[in-house]
C-alpha atoms as a printed R data frame, in Angstrom:
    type eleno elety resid chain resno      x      y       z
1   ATOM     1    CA   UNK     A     1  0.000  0.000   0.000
2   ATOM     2    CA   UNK     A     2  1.429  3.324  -0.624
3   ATOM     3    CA   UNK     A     3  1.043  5.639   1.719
4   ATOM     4    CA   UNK     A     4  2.474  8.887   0.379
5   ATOM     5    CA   UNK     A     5  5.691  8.798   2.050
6   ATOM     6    CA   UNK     A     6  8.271  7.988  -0.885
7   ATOM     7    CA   UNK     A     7  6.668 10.997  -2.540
8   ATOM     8    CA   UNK     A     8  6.946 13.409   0.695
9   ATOM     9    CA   UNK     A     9 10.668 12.490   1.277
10  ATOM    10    CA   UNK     A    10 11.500 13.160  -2.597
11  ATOM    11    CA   UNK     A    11  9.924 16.503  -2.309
12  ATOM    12    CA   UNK     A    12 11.379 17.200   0.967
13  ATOM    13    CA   UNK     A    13 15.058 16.358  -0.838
14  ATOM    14    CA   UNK     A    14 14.161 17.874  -3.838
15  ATOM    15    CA   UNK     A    15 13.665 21.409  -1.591
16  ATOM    16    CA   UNK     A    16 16.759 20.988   0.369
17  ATOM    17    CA   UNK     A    17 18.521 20.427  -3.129
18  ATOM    18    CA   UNK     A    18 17.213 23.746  -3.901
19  ATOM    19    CA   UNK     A    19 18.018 25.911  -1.203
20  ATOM    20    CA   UNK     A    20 21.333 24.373  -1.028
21  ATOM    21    CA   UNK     A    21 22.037 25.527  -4.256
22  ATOM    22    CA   UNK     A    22 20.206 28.980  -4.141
23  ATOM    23    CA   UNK     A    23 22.105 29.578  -0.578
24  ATOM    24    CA   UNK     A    24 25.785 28.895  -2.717
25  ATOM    25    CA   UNK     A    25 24.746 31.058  -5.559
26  ATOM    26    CA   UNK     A    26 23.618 34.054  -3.014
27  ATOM    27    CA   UNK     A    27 26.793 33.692  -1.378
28  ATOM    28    CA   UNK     A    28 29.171 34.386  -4.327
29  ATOM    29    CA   UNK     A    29 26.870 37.177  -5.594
30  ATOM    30    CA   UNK     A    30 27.621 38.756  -1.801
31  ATOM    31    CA   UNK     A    31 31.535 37.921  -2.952
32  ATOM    32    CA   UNK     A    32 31.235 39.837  -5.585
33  ATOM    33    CA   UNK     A    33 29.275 43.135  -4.243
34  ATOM    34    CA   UNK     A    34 31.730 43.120  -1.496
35  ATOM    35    CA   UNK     A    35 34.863 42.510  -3.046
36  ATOM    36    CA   UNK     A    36 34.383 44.616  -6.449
37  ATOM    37    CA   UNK     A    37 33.778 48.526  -7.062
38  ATOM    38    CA   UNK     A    38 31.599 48.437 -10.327
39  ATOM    39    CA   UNK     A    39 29.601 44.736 -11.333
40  ATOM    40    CA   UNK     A    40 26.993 44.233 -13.512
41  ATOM    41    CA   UNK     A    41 24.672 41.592 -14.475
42  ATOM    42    CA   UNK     A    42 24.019 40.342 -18.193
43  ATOM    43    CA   UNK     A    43 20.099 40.131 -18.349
44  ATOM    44    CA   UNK     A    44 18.537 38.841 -21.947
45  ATOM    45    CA   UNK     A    45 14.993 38.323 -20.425
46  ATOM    46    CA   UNK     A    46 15.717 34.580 -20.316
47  ATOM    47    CA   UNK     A    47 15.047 31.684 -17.768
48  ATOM    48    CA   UNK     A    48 18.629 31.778 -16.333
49  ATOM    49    CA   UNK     A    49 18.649 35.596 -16.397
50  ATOM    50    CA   UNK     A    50 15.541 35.110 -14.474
51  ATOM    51    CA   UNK     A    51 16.914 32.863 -11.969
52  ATOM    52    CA   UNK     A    52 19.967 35.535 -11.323
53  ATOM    53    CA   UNK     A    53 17.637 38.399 -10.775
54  ATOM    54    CA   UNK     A    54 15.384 36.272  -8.016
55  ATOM    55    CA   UNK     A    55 18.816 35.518  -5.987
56  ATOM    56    CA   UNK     A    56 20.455 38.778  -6.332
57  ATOM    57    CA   UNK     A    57 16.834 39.959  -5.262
58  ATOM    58    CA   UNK     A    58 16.903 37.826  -2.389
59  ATOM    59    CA   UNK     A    59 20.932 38.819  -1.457
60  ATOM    60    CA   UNK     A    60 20.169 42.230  -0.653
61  ATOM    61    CA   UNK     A    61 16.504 42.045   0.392
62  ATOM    62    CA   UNK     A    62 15.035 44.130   1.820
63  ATOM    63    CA   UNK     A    63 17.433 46.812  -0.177
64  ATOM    64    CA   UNK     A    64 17.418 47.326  -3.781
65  ATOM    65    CA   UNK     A    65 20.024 45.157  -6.232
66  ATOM    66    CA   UNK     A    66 23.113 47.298  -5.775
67  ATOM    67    CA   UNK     A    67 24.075 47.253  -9.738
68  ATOM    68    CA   UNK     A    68 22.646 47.509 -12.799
69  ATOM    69    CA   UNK     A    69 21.410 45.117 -15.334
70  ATOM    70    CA   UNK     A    70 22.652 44.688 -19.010
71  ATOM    71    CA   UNK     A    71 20.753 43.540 -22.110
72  ATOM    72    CA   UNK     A    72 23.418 43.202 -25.333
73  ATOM    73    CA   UNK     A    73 20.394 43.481 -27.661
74  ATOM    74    CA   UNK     A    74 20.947 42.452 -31.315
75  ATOM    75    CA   UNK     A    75 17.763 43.973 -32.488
76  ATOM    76    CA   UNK     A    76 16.513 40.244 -33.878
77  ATOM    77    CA   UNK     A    77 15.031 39.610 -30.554
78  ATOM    78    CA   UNK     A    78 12.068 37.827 -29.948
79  ATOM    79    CA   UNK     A    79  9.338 40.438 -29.065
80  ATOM    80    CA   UNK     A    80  7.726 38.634 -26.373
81  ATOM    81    CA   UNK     A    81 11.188 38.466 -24.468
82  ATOM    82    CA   UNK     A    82 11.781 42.401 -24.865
83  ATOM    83    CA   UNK     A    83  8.400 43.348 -23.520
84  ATOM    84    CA   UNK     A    84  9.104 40.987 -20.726
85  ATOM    85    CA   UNK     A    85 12.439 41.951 -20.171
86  ATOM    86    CA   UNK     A    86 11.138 45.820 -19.572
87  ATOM    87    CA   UNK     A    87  8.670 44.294 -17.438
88  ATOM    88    CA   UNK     A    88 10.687 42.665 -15.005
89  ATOM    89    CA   UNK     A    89 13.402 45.275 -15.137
90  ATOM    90    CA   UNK     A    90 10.562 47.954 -13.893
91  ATOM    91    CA   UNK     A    91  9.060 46.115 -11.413
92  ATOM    92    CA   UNK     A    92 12.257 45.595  -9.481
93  ATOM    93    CA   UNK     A    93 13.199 49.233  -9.926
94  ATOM    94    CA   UNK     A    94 16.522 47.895 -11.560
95  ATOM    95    CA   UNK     A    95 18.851 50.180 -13.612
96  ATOM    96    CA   UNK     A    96 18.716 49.163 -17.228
97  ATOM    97    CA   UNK     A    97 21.279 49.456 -19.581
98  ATOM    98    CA   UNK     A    98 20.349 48.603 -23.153
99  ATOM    99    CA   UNK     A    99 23.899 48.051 -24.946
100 ATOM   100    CA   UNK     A   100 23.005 47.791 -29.233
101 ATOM   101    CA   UNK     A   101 24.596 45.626 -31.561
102 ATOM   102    CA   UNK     A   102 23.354 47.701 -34.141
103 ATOM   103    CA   UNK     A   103 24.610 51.077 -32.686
104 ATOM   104    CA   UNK     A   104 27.829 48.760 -33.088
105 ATOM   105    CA   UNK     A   105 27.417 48.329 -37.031
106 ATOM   106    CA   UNK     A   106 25.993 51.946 -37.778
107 ATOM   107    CA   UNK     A   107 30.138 53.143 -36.012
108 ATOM   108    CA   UNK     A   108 32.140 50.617 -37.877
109 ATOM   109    CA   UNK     A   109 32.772 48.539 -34.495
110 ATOM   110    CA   UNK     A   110 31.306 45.626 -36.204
111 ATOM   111    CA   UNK     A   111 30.198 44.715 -39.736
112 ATOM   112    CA   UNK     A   112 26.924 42.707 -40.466
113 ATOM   113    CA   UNK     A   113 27.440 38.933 -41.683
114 ATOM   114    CA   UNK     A   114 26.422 38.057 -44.831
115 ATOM   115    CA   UNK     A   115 25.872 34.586 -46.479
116 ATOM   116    CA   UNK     A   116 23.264 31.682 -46.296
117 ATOM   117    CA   UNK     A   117 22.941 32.491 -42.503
118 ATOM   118    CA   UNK     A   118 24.007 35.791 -41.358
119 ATOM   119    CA   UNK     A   119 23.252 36.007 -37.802
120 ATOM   120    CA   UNK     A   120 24.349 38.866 -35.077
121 ATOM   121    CA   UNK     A   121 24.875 36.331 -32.356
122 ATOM   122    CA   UNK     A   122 28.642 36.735 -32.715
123 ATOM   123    CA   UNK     A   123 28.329 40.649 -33.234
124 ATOM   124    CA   UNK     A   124 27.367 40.409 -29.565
125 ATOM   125    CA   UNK     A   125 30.847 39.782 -28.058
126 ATOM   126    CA   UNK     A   126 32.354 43.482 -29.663
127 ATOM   127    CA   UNK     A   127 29.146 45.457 -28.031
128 ATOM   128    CA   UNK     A   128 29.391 43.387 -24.976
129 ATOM   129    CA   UNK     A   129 33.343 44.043 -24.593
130 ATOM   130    CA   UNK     A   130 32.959 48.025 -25.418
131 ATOM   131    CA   UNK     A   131 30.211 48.477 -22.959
132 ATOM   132    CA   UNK     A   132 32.615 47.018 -20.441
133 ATOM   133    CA   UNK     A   133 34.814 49.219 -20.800
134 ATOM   134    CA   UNK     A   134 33.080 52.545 -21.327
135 ATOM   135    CA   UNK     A   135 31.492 51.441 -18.180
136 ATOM   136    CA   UNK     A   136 34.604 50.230 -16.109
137 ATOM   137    CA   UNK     A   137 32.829 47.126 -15.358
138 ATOM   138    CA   UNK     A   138 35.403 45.029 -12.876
139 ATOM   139    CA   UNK     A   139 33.153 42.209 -12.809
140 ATOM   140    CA   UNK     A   140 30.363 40.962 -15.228
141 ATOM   141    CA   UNK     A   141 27.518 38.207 -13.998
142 ATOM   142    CA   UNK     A   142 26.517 35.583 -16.300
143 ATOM   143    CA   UNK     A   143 24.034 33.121 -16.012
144 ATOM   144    CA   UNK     A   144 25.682 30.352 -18.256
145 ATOM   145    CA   UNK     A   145 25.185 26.803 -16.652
146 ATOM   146    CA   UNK     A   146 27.996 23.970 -17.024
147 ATOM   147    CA   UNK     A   147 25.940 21.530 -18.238
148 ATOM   148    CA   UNK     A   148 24.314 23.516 -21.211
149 ATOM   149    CA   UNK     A   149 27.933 23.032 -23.246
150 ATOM   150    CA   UNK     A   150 31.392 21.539 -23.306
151 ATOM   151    CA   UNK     A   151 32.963 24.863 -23.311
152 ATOM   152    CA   UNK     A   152 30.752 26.069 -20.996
153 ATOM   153    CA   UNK     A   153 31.580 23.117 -18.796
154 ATOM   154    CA   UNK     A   154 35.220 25.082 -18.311
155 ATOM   155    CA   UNK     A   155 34.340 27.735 -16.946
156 ATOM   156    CA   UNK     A   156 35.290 28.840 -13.054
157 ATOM   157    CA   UNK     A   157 32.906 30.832 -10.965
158 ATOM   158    CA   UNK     A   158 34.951 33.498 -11.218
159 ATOM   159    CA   UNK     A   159 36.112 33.306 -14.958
160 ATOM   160    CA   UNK     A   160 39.557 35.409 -15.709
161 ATOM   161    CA   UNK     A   161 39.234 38.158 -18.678
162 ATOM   162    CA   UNK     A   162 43.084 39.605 -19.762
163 ATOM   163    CA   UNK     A   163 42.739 43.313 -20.898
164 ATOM   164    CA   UNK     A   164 41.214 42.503 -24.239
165 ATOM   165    CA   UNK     A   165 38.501 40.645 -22.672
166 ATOM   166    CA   UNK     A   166 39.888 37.175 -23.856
167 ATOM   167    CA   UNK     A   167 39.131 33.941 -21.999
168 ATOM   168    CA   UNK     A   168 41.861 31.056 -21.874
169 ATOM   169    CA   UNK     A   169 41.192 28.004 -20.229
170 ATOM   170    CA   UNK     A   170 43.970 27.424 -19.597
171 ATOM   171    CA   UNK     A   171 44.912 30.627 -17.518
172 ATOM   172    CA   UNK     A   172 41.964 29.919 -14.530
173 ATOM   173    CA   UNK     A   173 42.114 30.217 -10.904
174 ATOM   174    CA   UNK     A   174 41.737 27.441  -8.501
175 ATOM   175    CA   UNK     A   175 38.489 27.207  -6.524
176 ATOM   176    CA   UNK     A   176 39.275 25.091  -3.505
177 ATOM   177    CA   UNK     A   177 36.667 24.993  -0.638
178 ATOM   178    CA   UNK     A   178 34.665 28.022  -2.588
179 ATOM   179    CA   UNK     A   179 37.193 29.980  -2.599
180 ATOM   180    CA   UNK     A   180 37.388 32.334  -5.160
181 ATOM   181    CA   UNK     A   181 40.413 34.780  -6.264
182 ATOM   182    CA   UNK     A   182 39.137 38.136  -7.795
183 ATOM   183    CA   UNK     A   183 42.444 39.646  -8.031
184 ATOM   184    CA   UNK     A   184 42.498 41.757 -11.424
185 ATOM   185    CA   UNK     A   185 44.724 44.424 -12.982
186 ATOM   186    CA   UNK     A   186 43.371 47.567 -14.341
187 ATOM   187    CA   UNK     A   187 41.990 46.893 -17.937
188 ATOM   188    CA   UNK     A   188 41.023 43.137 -16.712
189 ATOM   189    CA   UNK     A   189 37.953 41.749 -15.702
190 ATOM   190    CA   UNK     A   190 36.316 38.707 -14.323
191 ATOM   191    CA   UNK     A   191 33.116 37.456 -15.873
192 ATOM   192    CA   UNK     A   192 31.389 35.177 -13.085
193 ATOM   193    CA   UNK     A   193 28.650 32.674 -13.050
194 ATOM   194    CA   UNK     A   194 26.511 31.853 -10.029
195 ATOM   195    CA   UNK     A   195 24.217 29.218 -11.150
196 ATOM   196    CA   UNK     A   196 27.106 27.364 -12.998
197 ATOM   197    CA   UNK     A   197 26.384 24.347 -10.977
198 ATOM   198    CA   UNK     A   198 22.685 24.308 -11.761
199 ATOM   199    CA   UNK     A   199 21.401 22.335 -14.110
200 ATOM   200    CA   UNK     A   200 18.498 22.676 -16.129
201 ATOM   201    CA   UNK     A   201 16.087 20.145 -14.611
202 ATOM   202    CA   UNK     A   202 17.195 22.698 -11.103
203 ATOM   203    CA   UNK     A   203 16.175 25.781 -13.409
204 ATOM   204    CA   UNK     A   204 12.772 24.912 -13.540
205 ATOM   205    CA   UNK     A   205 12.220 23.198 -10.485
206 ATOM   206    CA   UNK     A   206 13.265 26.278  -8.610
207 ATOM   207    CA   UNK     A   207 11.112 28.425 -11.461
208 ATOM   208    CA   UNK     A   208  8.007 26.223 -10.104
209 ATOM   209    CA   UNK     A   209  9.232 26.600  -6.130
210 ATOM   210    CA   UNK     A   210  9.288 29.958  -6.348
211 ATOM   211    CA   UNK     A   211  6.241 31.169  -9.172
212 ATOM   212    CA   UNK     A   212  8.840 32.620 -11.335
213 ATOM   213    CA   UNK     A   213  7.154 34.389 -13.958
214 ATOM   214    CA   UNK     A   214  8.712 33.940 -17.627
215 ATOM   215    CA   UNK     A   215  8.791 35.036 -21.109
216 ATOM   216    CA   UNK     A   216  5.492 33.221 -22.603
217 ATOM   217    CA   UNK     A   217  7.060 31.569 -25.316
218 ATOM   218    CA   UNK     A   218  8.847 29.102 -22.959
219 ATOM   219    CA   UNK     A   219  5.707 27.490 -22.929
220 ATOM   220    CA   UNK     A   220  3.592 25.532 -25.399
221 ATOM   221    CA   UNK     A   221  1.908 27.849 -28.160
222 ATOM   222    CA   UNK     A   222  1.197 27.524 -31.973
223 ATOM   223    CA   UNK     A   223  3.469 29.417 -33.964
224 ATOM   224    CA   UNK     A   224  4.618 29.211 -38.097
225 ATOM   225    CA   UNK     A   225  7.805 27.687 -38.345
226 ATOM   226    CA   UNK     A   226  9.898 26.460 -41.334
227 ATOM   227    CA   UNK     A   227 12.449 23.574 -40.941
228 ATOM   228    CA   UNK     A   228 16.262 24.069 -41.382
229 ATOM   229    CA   UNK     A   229 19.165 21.655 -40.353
230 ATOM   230    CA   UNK     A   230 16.860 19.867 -38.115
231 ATOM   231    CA   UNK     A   231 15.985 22.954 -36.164
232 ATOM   232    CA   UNK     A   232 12.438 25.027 -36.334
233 ATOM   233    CA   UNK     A   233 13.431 28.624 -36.654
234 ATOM   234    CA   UNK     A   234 10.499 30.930 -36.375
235 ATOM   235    CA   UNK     A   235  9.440 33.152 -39.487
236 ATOM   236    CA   UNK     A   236  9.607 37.144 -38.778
237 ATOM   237    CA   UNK     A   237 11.146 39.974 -40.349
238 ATOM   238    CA   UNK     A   238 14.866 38.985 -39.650
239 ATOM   239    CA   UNK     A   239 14.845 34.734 -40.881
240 ATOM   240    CA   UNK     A   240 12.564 33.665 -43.754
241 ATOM   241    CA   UNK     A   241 12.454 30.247 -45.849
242 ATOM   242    CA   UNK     A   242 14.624 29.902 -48.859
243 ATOM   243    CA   UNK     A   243 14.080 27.569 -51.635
244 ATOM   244    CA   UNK     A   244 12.041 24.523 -50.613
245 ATOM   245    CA   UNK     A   245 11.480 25.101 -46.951
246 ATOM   246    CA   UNK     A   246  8.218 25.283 -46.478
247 ATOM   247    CA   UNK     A   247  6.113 26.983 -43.974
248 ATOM   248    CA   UNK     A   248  3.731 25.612 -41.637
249 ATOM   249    CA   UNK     A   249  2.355 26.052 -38.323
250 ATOM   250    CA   UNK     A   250  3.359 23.814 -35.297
251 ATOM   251    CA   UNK     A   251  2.622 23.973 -31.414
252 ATOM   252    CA   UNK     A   252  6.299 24.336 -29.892
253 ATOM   253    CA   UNK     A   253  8.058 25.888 -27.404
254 ATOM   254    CA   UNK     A   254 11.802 27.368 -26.516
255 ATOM   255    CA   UNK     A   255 13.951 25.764 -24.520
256 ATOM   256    CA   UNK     A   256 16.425 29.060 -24.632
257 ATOM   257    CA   UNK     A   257 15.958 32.490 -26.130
258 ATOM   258    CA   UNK     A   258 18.430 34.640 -28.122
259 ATOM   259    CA   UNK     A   259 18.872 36.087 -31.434
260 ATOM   260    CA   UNK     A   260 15.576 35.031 -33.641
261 ATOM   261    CA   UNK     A   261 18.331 34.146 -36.766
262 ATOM   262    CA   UNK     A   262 19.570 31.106 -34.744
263 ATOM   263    CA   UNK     A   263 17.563 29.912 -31.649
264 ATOM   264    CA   UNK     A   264 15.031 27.095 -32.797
265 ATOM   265    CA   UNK     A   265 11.976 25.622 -30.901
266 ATOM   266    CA   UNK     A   266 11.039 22.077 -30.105
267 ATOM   267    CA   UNK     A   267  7.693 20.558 -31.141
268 ATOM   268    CA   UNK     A   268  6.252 20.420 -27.338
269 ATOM   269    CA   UNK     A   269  2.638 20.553 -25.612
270 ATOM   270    CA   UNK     A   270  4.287 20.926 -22.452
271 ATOM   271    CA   UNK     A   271  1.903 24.322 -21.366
272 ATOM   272    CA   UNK     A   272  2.986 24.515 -17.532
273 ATOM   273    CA   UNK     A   273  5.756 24.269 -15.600
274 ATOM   274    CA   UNK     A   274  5.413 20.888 -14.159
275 ATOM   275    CA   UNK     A   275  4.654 19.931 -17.973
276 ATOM   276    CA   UNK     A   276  8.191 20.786 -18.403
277 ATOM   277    CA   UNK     A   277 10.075 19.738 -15.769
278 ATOM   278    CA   UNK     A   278  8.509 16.003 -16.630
279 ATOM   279    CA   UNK     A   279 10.151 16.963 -20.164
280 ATOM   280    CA   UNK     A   280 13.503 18.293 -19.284
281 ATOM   281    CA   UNK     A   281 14.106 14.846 -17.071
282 ATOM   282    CA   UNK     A   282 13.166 12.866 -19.605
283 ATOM   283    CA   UNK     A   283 15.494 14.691 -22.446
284 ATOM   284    CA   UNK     A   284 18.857 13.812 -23.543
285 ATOM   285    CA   UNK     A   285 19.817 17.030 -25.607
286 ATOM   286    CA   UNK     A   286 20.744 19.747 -23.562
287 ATOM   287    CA   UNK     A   287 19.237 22.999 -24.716
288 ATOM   288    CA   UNK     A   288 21.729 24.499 -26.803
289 ATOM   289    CA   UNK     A   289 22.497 21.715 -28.261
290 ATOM   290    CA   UNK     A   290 19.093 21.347 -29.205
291 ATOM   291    CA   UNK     A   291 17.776 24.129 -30.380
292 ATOM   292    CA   UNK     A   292 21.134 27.193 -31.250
293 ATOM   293    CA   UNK     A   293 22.451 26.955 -34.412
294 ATOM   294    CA   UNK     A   294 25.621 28.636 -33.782
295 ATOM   295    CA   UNK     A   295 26.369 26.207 -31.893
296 ATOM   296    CA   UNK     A   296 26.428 23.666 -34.681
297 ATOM   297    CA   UNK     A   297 29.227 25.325 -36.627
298 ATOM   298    CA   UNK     A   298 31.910 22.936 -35.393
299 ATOM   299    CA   UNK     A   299 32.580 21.320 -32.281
300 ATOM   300    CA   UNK     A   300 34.671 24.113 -30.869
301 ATOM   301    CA   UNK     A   301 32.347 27.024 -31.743
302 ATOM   302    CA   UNK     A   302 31.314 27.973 -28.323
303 ATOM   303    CA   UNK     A   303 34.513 27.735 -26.896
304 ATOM   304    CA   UNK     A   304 36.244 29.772 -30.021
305 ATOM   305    CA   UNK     A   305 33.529 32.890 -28.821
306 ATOM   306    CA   UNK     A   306 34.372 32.425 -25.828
307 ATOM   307    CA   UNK     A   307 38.008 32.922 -26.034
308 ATOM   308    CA   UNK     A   308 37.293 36.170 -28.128
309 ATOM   309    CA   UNK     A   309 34.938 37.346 -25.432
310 ATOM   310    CA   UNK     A   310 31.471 35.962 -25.453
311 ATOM   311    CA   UNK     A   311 29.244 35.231 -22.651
């Protein structure tokens, strides 16, 4: 006879999990505030940018979030994230900054890809690095996860930038006991990730534990779609079928957001959050994997962005 209890104790374990994890990522966004003069956290009105927002929320309740938030927008956003994004930015009474990739193009900084797939996802890491500096950021938030990619899965907590803003593996700190070295010349920076140990499956459980509201199209919805590579990219103004791709509509949903040119969704009816979280166990793509094209390029792509600068 089952009486209840195997459930109780997994939910009970499944909350300690949780807080365990929320309570390590609270303490190194403490680190930071303490131990640096000017951070700021990269906010693209996604899940994990969610997540980072709730704990640096809950770090310095019942005061305000002692920095500002940035958004490296590549104008080929997905317009239910933007309005979102504004949303959530004004309801915590958090200073925006809105950094353009396409104030980037329109001063030379960067030149618009052309080709079969021109996409601005790379443009992002030459907006990203100059708003750094104009700003003097010492230390930059992230909410990258190690298990979303292999590059990814490299990364310290506290991730060492040289004066260009260049990542090399090879060149990391130590983290022993959660310890974590912020030492940094002038010029230098660190880029740091809170949630790194999270994984997805922990994303939305905590999403679910604590009512997180989210950008609508993580969830179920019928949109037109056209199939390329494998992937269903959304049809707008900035990615349209070529040749014999067809359009049709389909109910997905995203797994990620980002640039419109190269984030696909998954055919999914999954319409709440514990629709999803039964999905995510059960999956064995991770999300980028999944559903970014740039990340299909080669089997180094991520980690050749990264060591020019991206997130």
């Amino acid at each position: 006879m089952d009486t209840g209890q195997g459930s109780a104790v997994t939910g009970q374990y499944q909350l300690s999990h949780l807080r365990s994890i929320e309570a390590a990522s609270i303490h190194i966004i403490r680190e930071v505030a303490a131990e640096f003069e000017r951070p700021v956290l990269l906010f693209s009105g996604g899940k994990d940018s969610v997540i980072m927002l709730r704990i640096a929320q809950k770090a310095f309740a019942p005061g305000r979030i002692p920095f500002p938030v940035m958004h490296i927008d590549t104008g080929h956003n997905f317009p239910e994230v933007i309005e979102f994004r504004d949303r959530m930015v004004a309801e915590l009474g958090a200073q925006l900054i809105v950094a353009s990739v396409q104030e980037s193009i329109d001063s030379g900084r960067s030149t618009e890809e052309s080709g079969a797939d021109p996409s601005r996802n790379r443009l992002q890491t030459r907006t990203l690095l100059d708003s750094i500096t104009e700003y003097k950021f010492d230390a930059v938030f992230g909410g990258a996860r190690r298990d979303e990619e292999k590059a990814r899965a490299k990364e310290r907590v506290y991730s060492f930038r040289d004066e260009f803003g260049q990542w090399d593996p090879k060149n990391q700190r130590p983290e022993l006991w959660s310890l974590y070295n912020g030492r940094h010349a002038a010029g230098e920076h660190i880029r740091v990730f809170p949630i790194s140990d999270w994984t997805e499956l922990d994303v939305w459980q905590y999403i679910g534990e604590e009512g997180l509201d989210l950008p609508s199209i993580y969830y179920s919805h019928r949109r037109e779609v056209f199939r390329r590579d494998g992937m269903l990219l959304s049809t707008g103004p900035f990615v349209t079928p070529r040749g014999e791709e067809e359009r049709f509509e389909a109910v997905v949903r995203y797994r990620t957001v980002g640039d419109m040119t190269c984030t696909g969704a998954v055919e999914s009816t999954a319409s709440t959050v514990d629709d999803i979280i039964l999905e995510v166990a059960a999956s064995r793509l991770t999300e980028r994997g999944a559903t970014r094209a740039d990340d299909r390029v080669s089997e180094a792509a991520m980690e050749d962005r990264k060591r020019e600068g991206y997130f």
